[in-house]
């Protein structure tokens, strides 16, 4: 089982590396009055990390609200 997981991790890592190598083209990113040029692969990485952070924060907020509702009122 450990060998299978290691093989899957290696394949995923190789696919991500290929994605980054093939997407080094510069793209322009604009947000309101702010703008900059960056490699597409870096933009994908930034968006992925922001999604992970916001998703984890939302998950913890929902868990906290659920736990507050389960507590008995005094």
Short mmCIF file of N, CA, C and O in Angstrom, two decimals:
data_model
loop_
_atom_site.label_atom_id
_atom_site.label_comp_id
_atom_site.label_asym_id
_atom_site.label_seq_id
_atom_site.Cartn_x
_atom_site.Cartn_y
_atom_site.Cartn_z
N UNK A 1 0.82 -1.20 0.00
CA UNK A 1 0.00 0.00 0.00
C UNK A 1 0.87 1.26 0.00
O UNK A 1 0.54 2.22 -0.66
N UNK A 2 1.96 1.24 0.78
CA UNK A 2 2.86 2.39 0.82
C UNK A 2 3.51 2.64 -0.53
O UNK A 2 3.71 3.80 -0.94
N UNK A 3 3.81 1.57 -1.24
CA UNK A 3 4.41 1.71 -2.57
C UNK A 3 3.44 2.35 -3.55
O UNK A 3 3.84 3.18 -4.35
N UNK A 4 2.16 1.98 -3.45
CA UNK A 4 1.14 2.56 -4.32
C UNK A 4 1.00 4.06 -4.05
O UNK A 4 0.94 4.87 -4.99
N UNK A 5 0.94 4.44 -2.78
CA UNK A 5 0.83 5.87 -2.44
C UNK A 5 2.05 6.65 -2.91
O UNK A 5 1.92 7.77 -3.40
N UNK A 6 3.22 6.08 -2.77
CA UNK A 6 4.44 6.73 -3.24
C UNK A 6 4.40 6.91 -4.76
O UNK A 6 4.75 7.97 -5.27
N UNK A 7 3.94 5.90 -5.47
CA UNK A 7 3.84 5.98 -6.93
C UNK A 7 2.84 7.07 -7.34
O UNK A 7 3.10 7.85 -8.27
N UNK A 8 1.73 7.16 -6.64
CA UNK A 8 0.73 8.20 -6.95
C UNK A 8 1.31 9.58 -6.68
O UNK A 8 1.13 10.50 -7.49
N UNK A 9 2.03 9.74 -5.58
CA UNK A 9 2.64 11.04 -5.26
C UNK A 9 3.67 11.43 -6.31
O UNK A 9 3.76 12.60 -6.69
N UNK A 10 4.45 10.47 -6.78
CA UNK A 10 5.46 10.76 -7.81
C UNK A 10 4.79 11.17 -9.11
O UNK A 10 5.20 12.14 -9.76
N UNK A 11 3.72 10.47 -9.51
CA UNK A 11 3.00 10.81 -10.75
C UNK A 11 2.39 12.20 -10.64
O UNK A 11 2.50 13.01 -11.57
N UNK A 12 1.75 12.51 -9.52
CA UNK A 12 1.15 13.84 -9.35
C UNK A 12 2.23 14.92 -9.38
O UNK A 12 2.05 15.97 -10.01
N UNK A 13 3.36 14.68 -8.72
CA UNK A 13 4.45 15.65 -8.73
C UNK A 13 4.98 15.87 -10.14
O UNK A 13 5.24 17.02 -10.54
N UNK A 14 5.12 14.82 -10.90
CA UNK A 14 5.57 14.96 -12.29
C UNK A 14 4.56 15.73 -13.13
O UNK A 14 4.95 16.59 -13.95
N UNK A 15 3.27 15.47 -12.94
CA UNK A 15 2.24 16.21 -13.68
C UNK A 15 2.26 17.70 -13.33
O UNK A 15 2.13 18.55 -14.22
N UNK A 16 2.44 18.01 -12.06
CA UNK A 16 2.52 19.42 -11.64
C UNK A 16 3.77 20.07 -12.23
O UNK A 16 3.72 21.21 -12.70
N UNK A 17 4.89 19.35 -12.24
CA UNK A 17 6.12 19.90 -12.82
C UNK A 17 5.93 20.17 -14.31
O UNK A 17 6.36 21.22 -14.81
N UNK A 18 5.29 19.26 -15.02
CA UNK A 18 5.02 19.47 -16.45
C UNK A 18 4.12 20.68 -16.64
O UNK A 18 4.34 21.50 -17.53
N UNK A 19 3.10 20.82 -15.80
CA UNK A 19 2.20 21.97 -15.88
C UNK A 19 2.97 23.28 -15.72
O UNK A 19 2.77 24.23 -16.48
N UNK A 20 3.89 23.33 -14.76
CA UNK A 20 4.66 24.54 -14.52
C UNK A 20 5.61 24.84 -15.69
O UNK A 20 5.73 25.98 -16.12
N UNK A 21 6.26 23.82 -16.20
CA UNK A 21 7.22 24.04 -17.29
C UNK A 21 6.51 24.51 -18.55
O UNK A 21 7.02 25.37 -19.28
N UNK A 22 5.33 23.98 -18.82
CA UNK A 22 4.62 24.34 -20.04
C UNK A 22 3.88 25.67 -19.93
O UNK A 22 3.40 26.18 -20.93
N UNK A 23 3.77 26.24 -18.74
CA UNK A 23 3.01 27.47 -18.55
C UNK A 23 3.86 28.57 -17.95
O UNK A 23 3.47 29.22 -16.97
N UNK A 24 5.01 28.82 -18.56
CA UNK A 24 5.87 29.89 -18.06
C UNK A 24 5.64 31.20 -18.82
O UNK A 24 6.33 32.18 -18.58
N UNK A 25 4.67 31.21 -19.70
CA UNK A 25 4.33 32.41 -20.45
C UNK A 25 3.87 33.51 -19.50
O UNK A 25 3.12 33.25 -18.56
N UNK A 26 4.31 34.74 -19.75
CA UNK A 26 3.89 35.86 -18.91
C UNK A 26 2.46 36.26 -19.25
O UNK A 26 2.08 36.33 -20.41
N UNK A 27 1.67 36.49 -18.20
CA UNK A 27 0.31 36.98 -18.36
C UNK A 27 0.15 38.24 -17.53
O UNK A 27 0.86 38.44 -16.55
N UNK A 28 -0.76 39.10 -17.95
CA UNK A 28 -1.01 40.33 -17.20
C UNK A 28 -2.17 40.09 -16.26
O UNK A 28 -3.23 39.60 -16.67
N UNK A 29 -1.97 40.44 -15.00
CA UNK A 29 -3.00 40.29 -13.98
C UNK A 29 -3.41 41.68 -13.54
O UNK A 29 -2.57 42.51 -13.21
N UNK A 30 -4.72 41.93 -13.54
CA UNK A 30 -5.23 43.23 -13.11
C UNK A 30 -6.26 43.04 -12.03
O UNK A 30 -7.09 42.13 -12.10
N UNK A 31 -6.20 43.89 -11.02
CA UNK A 31 -7.19 43.92 -9.95
C UNK A 31 -7.39 45.37 -9.56
O UNK A 31 -6.48 46.01 -9.02
N UNK A 32 -8.58 45.88 -9.86
CA UNK A 32 -8.92 47.30 -9.65
C UNK A 32 -7.88 48.17 -10.36
O UNK A 32 -7.78 48.12 -11.58
N UNK A 33 -7.09 48.94 -9.63
CA UNK A 33 -6.10 49.81 -10.28
C UNK A 33 -4.71 49.18 -10.28
O UNK A 33 -3.77 49.75 -10.79
N UNK A 34 -4.57 48.01 -9.70
CA UNK A 34 -3.30 47.34 -9.55
C UNK A 34 -3.12 46.36 -10.71
O UNK A 34 -4.05 45.68 -11.11
N UNK A 35 -1.93 46.29 -11.27
CA UNK A 35 -1.67 45.35 -12.34
C UNK A 35 -0.20 44.94 -12.36
O UNK A 35 0.67 45.68 -11.94
N UNK A 36 0.04 43.72 -12.84
CA UNK A 36 1.41 43.23 -12.95
C UNK A 36 1.46 42.07 -13.92
O UNK A 36 0.44 41.48 -14.25
N UNK A 37 2.66 41.75 -14.37
CA UNK A 37 2.88 40.60 -15.26
C UNK A 37 3.62 39.53 -14.47
O UNK A 37 4.54 39.83 -13.72
N UNK A 38 3.16 38.29 -14.64
CA UNK A 38 3.78 37.17 -13.94
C UNK A 38 3.59 35.90 -14.77
O UNK A 38 2.70 35.85 -15.60
N UNK A 39 4.43 34.90 -14.55
CA UNK A 39 4.25 33.64 -15.26
C UNK A 39 2.90 33.00 -14.88
O UNK A 39 2.47 33.08 -13.73
N UNK A 40 2.27 32.39 -15.85
CA UNK A 40 0.98 31.76 -15.62
C UNK A 40 1.07 30.69 -14.54
O UNK A 40 0.18 30.56 -13.70
N UNK A 41 2.17 29.93 -14.51
CA UNK A 41 2.34 28.89 -13.50
C UNK A 41 2.35 29.48 -12.09
O UNK A 41 1.76 28.92 -11.17
N UNK A 42 3.01 30.61 -11.92
CA UNK A 42 3.04 31.26 -10.62
C UNK A 42 1.65 31.76 -10.23
O UNK A 42 1.24 31.63 -9.08
N UNK A 43 0.93 32.29 -11.19
CA UNK A 43 -0.44 32.74 -10.93
C UNK A 43 -1.32 31.58 -10.49
O UNK A 43 -2.09 31.70 -9.54
N UNK A 44 -1.18 30.44 -11.15
CA UNK A 44 -1.94 29.25 -10.76
C UNK A 44 -1.60 28.82 -9.34
O UNK A 44 -2.48 28.46 -8.56
N UNK A 45 -0.32 28.87 -9.00
CA UNK A 45 0.11 28.50 -7.65
C UNK A 45 -0.47 29.45 -6.60
O UNK A 45 -0.97 29.02 -5.57
N UNK A 46 -0.43 30.75 -6.88
CA UNK A 46 -0.96 31.74 -5.95
C UNK A 46 -2.46 31.53 -5.75
O UNK A 46 -2.96 31.54 -4.61
N UNK A 47 -3.19 31.31 -6.83
CA UNK A 47 -4.63 31.08 -6.73
C UNK A 47 -4.93 29.80 -5.95
O UNK A 47 -5.84 29.76 -5.12
N UNK A 48 -4.15 28.77 -6.18
CA UNK A 48 -4.33 27.50 -5.46
C UNK A 48 -4.11 27.69 -3.96
O UNK A 48 -4.92 27.23 -3.15
N UNK A 49 -3.04 28.37 -3.59
CA UNK A 49 -2.75 28.60 -2.17
C UNK A 49 -3.82 29.46 -1.52
O UNK A 49 -4.29 29.17 -0.41
N UNK A 50 -4.26 30.51 -2.21
CA UNK A 50 -5.33 31.35 -1.66
C UNK A 50 -6.61 30.55 -1.48
O UNK A 50 -7.34 30.73 -0.50
N UNK A 51 -6.90 29.66 -2.41
CA UNK A 51 -8.08 28.80 -2.28
C UNK A 51 -7.98 27.86 -1.10
O UNK A 51 -8.96 27.64 -0.38
N UNK A 52 -6.78 27.30 -0.89
CA UNK A 52 -6.59 26.41 0.26
C UNK A 52 -6.78 27.17 1.57
O UNK A 52 -7.45 26.68 2.48
N UNK A 53 -6.20 28.35 1.65
CA UNK A 53 -6.28 29.14 2.89
C UNK A 53 -7.72 29.55 3.16
O UNK A 53 -8.23 29.39 4.27
N UNK A 54 -8.42 30.05 2.14
CA UNK A 54 -9.79 30.49 2.35
C UNK A 54 -10.71 29.30 2.63
O UNK A 54 -11.63 29.39 3.44
N UNK A 55 -10.48 28.17 1.98
CA UNK A 55 -11.29 26.99 2.24
C UNK A 55 -11.11 26.46 3.64
O UNK A 55 -12.07 26.09 4.33
N UNK A 56 -9.86 26.43 4.11
CA UNK A 56 -9.59 25.96 5.46
C UNK A 56 -10.20 26.92 6.49
O UNK A 56 -10.78 26.48 7.49
N UNK A 57 -10.10 28.21 6.24
CA UNK A 57 -10.68 29.19 7.16
C UNK A 57 -12.20 29.03 7.23
O UNK A 57 -12.79 29.08 8.31
N UNK A 58 -12.83 28.84 6.08
CA UNK A 58 -14.27 28.65 6.05
C UNK A 58 -14.66 27.36 6.77
O UNK A 58 -15.63 27.33 7.53
N UNK A 59 -13.90 26.30 6.57
CA UNK A 59 -14.18 25.03 7.25
C UNK A 59 -14.11 25.20 8.76
O UNK A 59 -14.98 24.72 9.49
N UNK A 60 -13.08 25.89 9.26
CA UNK A 60 -12.94 26.09 10.70
C UNK A 60 -14.05 26.99 11.24
O UNK A 60 -14.55 26.76 12.34
N UNK A 61 -14.46 27.99 10.48
CA UNK A 61 -15.55 28.86 10.91
C UNK A 61 -16.84 28.06 11.02
O UNK A 61 -17.57 28.19 12.01
N UNK A 62 -17.14 27.24 10.02
CA UNK A 62 -18.36 26.43 10.07
C UNK A 62 -18.33 25.43 11.22
O UNK A 62 -19.34 25.21 11.89
N UNK A 63 -17.17 24.82 11.47
CA UNK A 63 -17.05 23.88 12.58
C UNK A 63 -17.25 24.60 13.92
O UNK A 63 -17.91 24.06 14.82
N UNK A 64 -16.72 25.79 14.03
CA UNK A 64 -16.87 26.56 15.27
C UNK A 64 -18.34 26.95 15.49
O UNK A 64 -18.86 26.85 16.60
N UNK A 65 -19.02 27.37 14.42
CA UNK A 65 -20.44 27.71 14.54
C UNK A 65 -21.26 26.48 14.91
O UNK A 65 -22.21 26.57 15.70
N UNK A 66 -20.92 25.33 14.35
CA UNK A 66 -21.64 24.09 14.66
C UNK A 66 -21.43 23.72 16.12
O UNK A 66 -22.38 23.31 16.80
N UNK A 67 -20.21 23.87 16.63
CA UNK A 67 -19.94 23.55 18.04
C UNK A 67 -20.63 24.52 18.98
O UNK A 67 -21.08 24.12 20.05
N UNK A 68 -20.72 25.80 18.61
CA UNK A 68 -21.41 26.78 19.44
C UNK A 68 -22.90 26.46 19.54
O UNK A 68 -23.52 26.67 20.57
N UNK A 69 -23.47 25.93 18.48
CA UNK A 69 -24.88 25.60 18.47
C UNK A 69 -25.18 24.38 19.35
O UNK A 69 -26.26 24.26 19.90
N UNK A 70 -24.21 23.47 19.46
CA UNK A 70 -24.40 22.23 20.24
C UNK A 70 -24.29 22.49 21.74
O UNK A 70 -24.80 21.72 22.53
N UNK A 71 -23.62 23.56 22.15
CA UNK A 71 -23.45 23.85 23.58
C UNK A 71 -24.79 24.25 24.18
O UNK A 71 -25.54 25.03 23.60
N UNK A 72 -25.07 23.75 25.38
CA UNK A 72 -26.34 24.15 26.04
C UNK A 72 -26.28 25.59 26.51
O UNK A 72 -25.23 26.09 26.91
N UNK A 73 -27.41 26.27 26.44
CA UNK A 73 -27.50 27.65 26.91
C UNK A 73 -27.61 27.65 28.43
O UNK A 73 -28.23 26.78 29.01
N UNK A 74 -27.04 28.65 29.08
CA UNK A 74 -27.12 28.75 30.55
C UNK A 74 -28.23 29.66 30.95
O UNK A 74 -28.59 30.60 30.44
#
